[in-house]
Short mmCIF file of C-alpha atoms and ligand atoms in Angstrom, two decimals:
data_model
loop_
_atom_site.label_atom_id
_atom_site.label_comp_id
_atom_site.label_asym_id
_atom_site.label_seq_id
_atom_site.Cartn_x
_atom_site.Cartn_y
_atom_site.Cartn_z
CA UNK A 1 95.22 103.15 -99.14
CA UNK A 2 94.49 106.22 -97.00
CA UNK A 3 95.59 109.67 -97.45
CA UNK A 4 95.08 112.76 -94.62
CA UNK A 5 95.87 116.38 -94.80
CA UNK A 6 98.61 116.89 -92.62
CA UNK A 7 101.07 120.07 -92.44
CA UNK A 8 100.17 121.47 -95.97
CA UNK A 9 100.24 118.21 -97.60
CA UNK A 10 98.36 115.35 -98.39
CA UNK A 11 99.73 111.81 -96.99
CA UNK A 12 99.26 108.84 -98.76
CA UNK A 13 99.40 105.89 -95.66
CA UNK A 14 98.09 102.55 -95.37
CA UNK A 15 96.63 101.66 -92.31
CA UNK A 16 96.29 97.96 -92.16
CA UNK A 17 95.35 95.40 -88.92
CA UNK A 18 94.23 95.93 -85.18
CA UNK A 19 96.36 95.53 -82.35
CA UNK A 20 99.78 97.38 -81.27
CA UNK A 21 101.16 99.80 -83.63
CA UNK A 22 104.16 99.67 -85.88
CA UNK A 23 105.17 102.40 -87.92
CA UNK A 24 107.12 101.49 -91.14
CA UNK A 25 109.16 104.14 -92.63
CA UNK A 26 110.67 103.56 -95.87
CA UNK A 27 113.81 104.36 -97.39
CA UNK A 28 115.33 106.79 -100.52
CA UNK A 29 114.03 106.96 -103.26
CA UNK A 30 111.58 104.30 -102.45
CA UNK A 31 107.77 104.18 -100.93
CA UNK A 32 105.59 102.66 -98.78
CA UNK A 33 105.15 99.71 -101.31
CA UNK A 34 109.27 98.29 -99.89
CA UNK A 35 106.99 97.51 -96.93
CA UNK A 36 104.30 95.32 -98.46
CA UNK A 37 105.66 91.87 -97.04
CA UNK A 38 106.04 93.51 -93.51
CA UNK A 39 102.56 94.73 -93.49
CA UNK A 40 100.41 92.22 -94.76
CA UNK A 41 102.76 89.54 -92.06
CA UNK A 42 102.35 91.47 -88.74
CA UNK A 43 98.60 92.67 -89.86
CA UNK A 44 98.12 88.81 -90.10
CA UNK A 45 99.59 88.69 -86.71
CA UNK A 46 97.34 91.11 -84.55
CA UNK A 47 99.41 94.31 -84.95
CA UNK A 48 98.37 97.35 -86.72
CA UNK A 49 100.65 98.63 -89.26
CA UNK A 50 101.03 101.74 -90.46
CA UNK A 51 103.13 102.70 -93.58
CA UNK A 52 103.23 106.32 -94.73
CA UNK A 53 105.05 107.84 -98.08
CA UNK A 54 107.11 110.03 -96.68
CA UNK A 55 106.60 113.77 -97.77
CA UNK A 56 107.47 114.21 -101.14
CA UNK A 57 107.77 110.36 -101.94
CA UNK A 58 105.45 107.82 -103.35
CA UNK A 59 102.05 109.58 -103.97
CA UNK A 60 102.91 112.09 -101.19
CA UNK A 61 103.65 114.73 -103.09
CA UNK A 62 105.32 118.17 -102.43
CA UNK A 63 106.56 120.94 -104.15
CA UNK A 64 109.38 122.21 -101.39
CA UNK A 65 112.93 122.17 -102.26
CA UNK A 66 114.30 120.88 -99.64
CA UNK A 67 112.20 118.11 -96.92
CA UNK A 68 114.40 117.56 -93.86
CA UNK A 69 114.09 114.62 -91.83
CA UNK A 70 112.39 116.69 -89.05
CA UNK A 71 109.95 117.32 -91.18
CA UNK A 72 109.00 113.82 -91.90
CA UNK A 73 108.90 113.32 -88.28
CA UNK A 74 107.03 115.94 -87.87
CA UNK A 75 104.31 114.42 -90.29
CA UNK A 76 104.25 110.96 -89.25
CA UNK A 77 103.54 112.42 -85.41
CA UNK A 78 101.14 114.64 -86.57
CA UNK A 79 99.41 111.50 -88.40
CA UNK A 80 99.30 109.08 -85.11
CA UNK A 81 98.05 112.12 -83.09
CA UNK A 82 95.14 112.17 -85.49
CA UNK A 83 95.12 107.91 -85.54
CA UNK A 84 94.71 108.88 -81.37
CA UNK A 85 98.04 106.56 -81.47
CA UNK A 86 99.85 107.38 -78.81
CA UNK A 87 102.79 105.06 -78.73
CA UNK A 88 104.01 103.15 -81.05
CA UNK A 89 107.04 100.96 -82.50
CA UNK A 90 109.06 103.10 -84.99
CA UNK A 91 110.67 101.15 -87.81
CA UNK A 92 113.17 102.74 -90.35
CA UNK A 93 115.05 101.53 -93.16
CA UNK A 94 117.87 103.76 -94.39
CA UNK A 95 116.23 107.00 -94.87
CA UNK A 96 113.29 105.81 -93.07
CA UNK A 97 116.36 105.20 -90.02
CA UNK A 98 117.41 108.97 -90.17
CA UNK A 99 113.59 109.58 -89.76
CA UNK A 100 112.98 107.60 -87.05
CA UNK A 101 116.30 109.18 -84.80
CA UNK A 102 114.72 112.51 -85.23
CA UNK A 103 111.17 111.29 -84.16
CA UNK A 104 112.64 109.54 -81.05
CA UNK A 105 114.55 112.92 -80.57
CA UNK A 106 111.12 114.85 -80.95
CA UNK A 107 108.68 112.69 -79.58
CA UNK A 108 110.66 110.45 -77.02
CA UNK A 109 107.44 109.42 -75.61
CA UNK A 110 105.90 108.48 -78.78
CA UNK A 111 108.26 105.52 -79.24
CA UNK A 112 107.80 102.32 -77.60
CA UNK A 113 110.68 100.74 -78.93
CA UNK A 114 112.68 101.12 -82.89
CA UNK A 115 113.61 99.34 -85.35
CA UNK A 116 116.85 100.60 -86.93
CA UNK A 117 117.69 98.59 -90.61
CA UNK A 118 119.92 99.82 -93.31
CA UNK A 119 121.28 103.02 -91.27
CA UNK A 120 123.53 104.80 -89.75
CA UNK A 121 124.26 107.42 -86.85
CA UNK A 122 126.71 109.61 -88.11
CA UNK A 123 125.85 113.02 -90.47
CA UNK A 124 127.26 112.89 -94.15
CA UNK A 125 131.04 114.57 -94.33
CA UNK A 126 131.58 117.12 -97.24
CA UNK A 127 132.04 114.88 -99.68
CA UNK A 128 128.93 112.95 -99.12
CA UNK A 129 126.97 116.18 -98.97
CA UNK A 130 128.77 117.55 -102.11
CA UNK A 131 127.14 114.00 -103.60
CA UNK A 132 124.15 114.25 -102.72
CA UNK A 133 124.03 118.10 -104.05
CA UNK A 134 125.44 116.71 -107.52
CA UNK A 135 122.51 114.06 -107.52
CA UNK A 136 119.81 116.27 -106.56
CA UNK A 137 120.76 118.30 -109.08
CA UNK A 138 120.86 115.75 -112.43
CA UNK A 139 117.49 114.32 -111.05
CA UNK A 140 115.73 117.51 -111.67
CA UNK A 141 117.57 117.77 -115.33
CA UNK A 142 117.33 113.91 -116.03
CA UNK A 143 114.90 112.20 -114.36
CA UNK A 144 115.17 108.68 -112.11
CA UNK A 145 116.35 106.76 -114.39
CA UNK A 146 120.23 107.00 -113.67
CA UNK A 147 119.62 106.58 -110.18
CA UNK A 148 118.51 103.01 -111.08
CA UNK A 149 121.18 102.34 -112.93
CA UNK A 150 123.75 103.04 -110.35
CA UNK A 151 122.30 101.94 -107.36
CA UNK A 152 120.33 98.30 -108.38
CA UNK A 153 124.14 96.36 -107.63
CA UNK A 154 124.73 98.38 -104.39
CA UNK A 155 121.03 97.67 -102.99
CA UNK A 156 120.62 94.13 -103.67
CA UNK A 157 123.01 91.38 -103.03
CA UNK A 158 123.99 89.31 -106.03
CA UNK A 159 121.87 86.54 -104.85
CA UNK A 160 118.85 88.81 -104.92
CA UNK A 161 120.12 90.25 -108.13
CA UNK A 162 120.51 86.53 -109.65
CA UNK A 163 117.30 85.15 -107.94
CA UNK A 164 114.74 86.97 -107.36
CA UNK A 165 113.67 89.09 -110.57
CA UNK A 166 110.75 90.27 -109.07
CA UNK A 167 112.56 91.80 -106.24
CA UNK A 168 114.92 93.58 -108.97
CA UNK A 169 111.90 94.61 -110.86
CA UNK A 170 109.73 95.67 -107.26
CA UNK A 171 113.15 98.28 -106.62
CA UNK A 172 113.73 99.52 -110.28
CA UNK A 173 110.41 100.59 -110.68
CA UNK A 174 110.03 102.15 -107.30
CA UNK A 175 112.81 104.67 -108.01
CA UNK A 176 111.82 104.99 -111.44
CA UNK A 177 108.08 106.18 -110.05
CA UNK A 178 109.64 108.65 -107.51
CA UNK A 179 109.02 112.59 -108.24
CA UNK A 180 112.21 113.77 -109.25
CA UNK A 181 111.65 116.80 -107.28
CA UNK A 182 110.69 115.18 -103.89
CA UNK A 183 113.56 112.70 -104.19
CA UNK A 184 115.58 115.60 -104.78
CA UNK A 185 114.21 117.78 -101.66
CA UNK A 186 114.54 114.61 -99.41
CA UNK A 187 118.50 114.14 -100.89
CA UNK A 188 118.83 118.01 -99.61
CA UNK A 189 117.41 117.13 -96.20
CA UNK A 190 119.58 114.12 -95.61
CA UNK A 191 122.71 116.34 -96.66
CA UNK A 192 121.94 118.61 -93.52
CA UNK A 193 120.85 116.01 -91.31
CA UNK A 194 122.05 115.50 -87.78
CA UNK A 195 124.82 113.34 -86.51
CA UNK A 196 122.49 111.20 -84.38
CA UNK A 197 125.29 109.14 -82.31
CA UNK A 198 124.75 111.48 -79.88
CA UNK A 199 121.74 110.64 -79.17
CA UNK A 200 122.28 107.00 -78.78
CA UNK A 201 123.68 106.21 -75.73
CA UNK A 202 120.55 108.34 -74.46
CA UNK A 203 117.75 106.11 -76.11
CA UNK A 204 116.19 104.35 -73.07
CA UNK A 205 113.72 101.90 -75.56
CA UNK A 206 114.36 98.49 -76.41
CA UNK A 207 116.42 98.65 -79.80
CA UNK A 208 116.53 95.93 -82.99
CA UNK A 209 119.57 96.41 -84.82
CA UNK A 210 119.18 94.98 -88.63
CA UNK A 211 121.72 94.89 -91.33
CA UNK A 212 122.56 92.80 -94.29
CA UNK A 213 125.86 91.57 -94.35
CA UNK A 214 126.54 92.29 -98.13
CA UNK A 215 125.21 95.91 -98.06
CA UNK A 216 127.82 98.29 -99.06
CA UNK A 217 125.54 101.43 -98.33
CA UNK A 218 125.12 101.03 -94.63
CA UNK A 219 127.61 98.17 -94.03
CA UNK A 220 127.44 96.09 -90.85
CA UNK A 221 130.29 97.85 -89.33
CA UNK A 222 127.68 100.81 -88.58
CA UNK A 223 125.54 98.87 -87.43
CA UNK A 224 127.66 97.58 -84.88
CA UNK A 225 128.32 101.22 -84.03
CA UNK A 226 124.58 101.59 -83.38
CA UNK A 227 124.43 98.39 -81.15
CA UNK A 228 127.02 98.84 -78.95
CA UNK A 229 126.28 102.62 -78.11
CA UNK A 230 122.31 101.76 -77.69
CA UNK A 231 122.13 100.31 -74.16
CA UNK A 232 118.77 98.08 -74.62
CA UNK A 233 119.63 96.70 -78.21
CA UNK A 234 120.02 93.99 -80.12
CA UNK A 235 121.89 93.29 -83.48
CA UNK A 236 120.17 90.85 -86.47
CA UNK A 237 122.79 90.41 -89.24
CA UNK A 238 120.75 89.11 -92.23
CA UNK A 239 123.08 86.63 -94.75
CA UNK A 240 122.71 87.02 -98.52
CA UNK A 241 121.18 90.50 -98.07
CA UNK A 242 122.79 94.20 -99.22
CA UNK A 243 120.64 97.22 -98.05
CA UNK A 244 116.94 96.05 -98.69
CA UNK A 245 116.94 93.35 -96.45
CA UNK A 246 112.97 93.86 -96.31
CA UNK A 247 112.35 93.15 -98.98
CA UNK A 248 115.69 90.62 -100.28
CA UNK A 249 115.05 88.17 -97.12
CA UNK A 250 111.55 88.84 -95.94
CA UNK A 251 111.20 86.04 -94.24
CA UNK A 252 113.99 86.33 -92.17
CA UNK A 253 113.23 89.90 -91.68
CA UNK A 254 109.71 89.59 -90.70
CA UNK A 255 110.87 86.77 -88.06
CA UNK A 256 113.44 89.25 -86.33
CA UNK A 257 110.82 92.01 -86.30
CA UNK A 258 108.29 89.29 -84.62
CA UNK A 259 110.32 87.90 -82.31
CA UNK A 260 111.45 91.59 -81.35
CA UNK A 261 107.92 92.75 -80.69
CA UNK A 262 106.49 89.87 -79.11
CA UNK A 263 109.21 90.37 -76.99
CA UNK A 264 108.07 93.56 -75.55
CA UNK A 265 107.16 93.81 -72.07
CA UNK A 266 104.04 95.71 -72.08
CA UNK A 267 101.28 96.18 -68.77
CA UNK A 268 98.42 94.13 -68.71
CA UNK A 269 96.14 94.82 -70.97
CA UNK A 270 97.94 97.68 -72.77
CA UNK A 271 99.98 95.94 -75.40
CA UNK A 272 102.47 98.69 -76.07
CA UNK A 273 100.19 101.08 -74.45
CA UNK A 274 98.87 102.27 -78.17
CA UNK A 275 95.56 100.41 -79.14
C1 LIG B 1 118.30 105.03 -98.35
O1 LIG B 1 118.25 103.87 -98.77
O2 LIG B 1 117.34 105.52 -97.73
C2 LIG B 1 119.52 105.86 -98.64
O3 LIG B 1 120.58 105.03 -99.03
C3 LIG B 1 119.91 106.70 -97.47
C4 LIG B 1 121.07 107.58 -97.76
O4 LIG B 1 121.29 107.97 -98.91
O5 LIG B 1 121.79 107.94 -96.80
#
């Protein structure tokens, strides 16, 4: 575990492996820790991984009321200037997608290629932002713990939910450990985020598309959006997954993202052009 000063706050990262970079962004109301499978397989692999809790999340704390998704672009550029990382893969799940869009919207030449899971292009409509308001606002008065409750069956597929305990347990207590108030800040900032299918058809990086077919969240019909408007992408629909497909199929995920990255073309001797 590493943590940096960056922008008035102090990250909380890990920085594991040598090699290429990826850059794993996590999802809402979760933390770096949704990323452990990822990062100890392609740091066994010859890539350097990089996994940040996003500002206000995980043991990145913050006191603002509202944390936009620029703003966690802003951080997690700010953090691979000071890595002297110049390029690197950008992977986002969900939130951690939304994140991603705005740092290839910053920082186009920052990105050597993304990794889009769990997301969507489109902004919320006024119902989804009214939602969000209504949650932000019973987090601060109650606490995590109905977020749990109401989101386990819509994140995990009933296989995961049936089989695998100790992914049930790994999700529960990630939300349960968020901060109330950052989870509440970055439910603000995705309420007044941008609709990023504009940018899409614009993206000129190599694109992995990855949904699970059972997710009801971020089904696979916006993913398919997100592949056919992204010129240089591909589309991995993982079976018997909902919306943590990291974490509910890691194996299969971890292949995808492998096979994806090997596949880069890079120039000699400048594997992604970010060592
Ligand atoms: C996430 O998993 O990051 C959230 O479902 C994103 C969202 O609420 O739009």
């Amino acid at each position: 575990m590493n943590s940096a000063r960056i922008r008035e706050i102090e990250m909380t990262f890990d920085d594991i492996g040598s090699g290429a970079a990826l850059i794993l962004l996590h999802g809402y109301p979760f933390d770096r820790s949704m990323w452990r499978d990822q990062i100890d397989f392609l740091s066994a692999h010859g890539y350097r991984v990089i996994a940040p809790d996003l500002r206000g999340l995980g043991q990145t704390l913050s006191t603002g009321e509202i944390t936009t998704m620029e703003d966690m672009a802003q951080d997690v550029a700010e953090r691979l200037d000071d890595l002297k990382i110049e390029r690197a893969v950008i992977c986002g799940l969900s939130m951690g997608g939304y994140v991603a869009f705005e740092f290839a919207h910053l920082f186009p030449n920052k990105v050597r290629a993304l990794v889009l899971a769990g997301t969507r292009a489109p902004a919320d409509n006024e119902q989804e932002k009214q939602v969000r308001k209504q949650q932000a606002q019973r987090m601060l008065a109650e606490g995590m713990d109905f977020v749990a409750d109401a989101t386990l069956a819509k994140l995990l597929a009933p296989r995961t939910l049936a089989e695998k305990p100790e992914v049930v347990a790994r999700v529960r207590e990630m939300i349960l450990r968020s901060d109330p108030k950052g989870a509440a800040a970055a439910q603000r900032g995705m309420a007044v985020r941008r609709n990023y299918s504009d940018d899409l058809p614009s993206l000129d990086v190599p694109a992995l598309v990855i949904v699970g077919r059972e997710d009801p969240i971020r089904p696979v019909a916006d993913a398919e959006f997100m592949h056919r408007q992204i010129r240089n992408s591909r589309l991995k629909i993982i079976e018997d997954a909902a919306h943590m497909t990291n974490m509910e199929q890691s194996g299969v995920f971890n292949a995808a993202l492998l096979t994806f990255v090997e596949g880069l073309v890079a120039p000699e001797n400048d594997r992604f052009e970010s060592r």
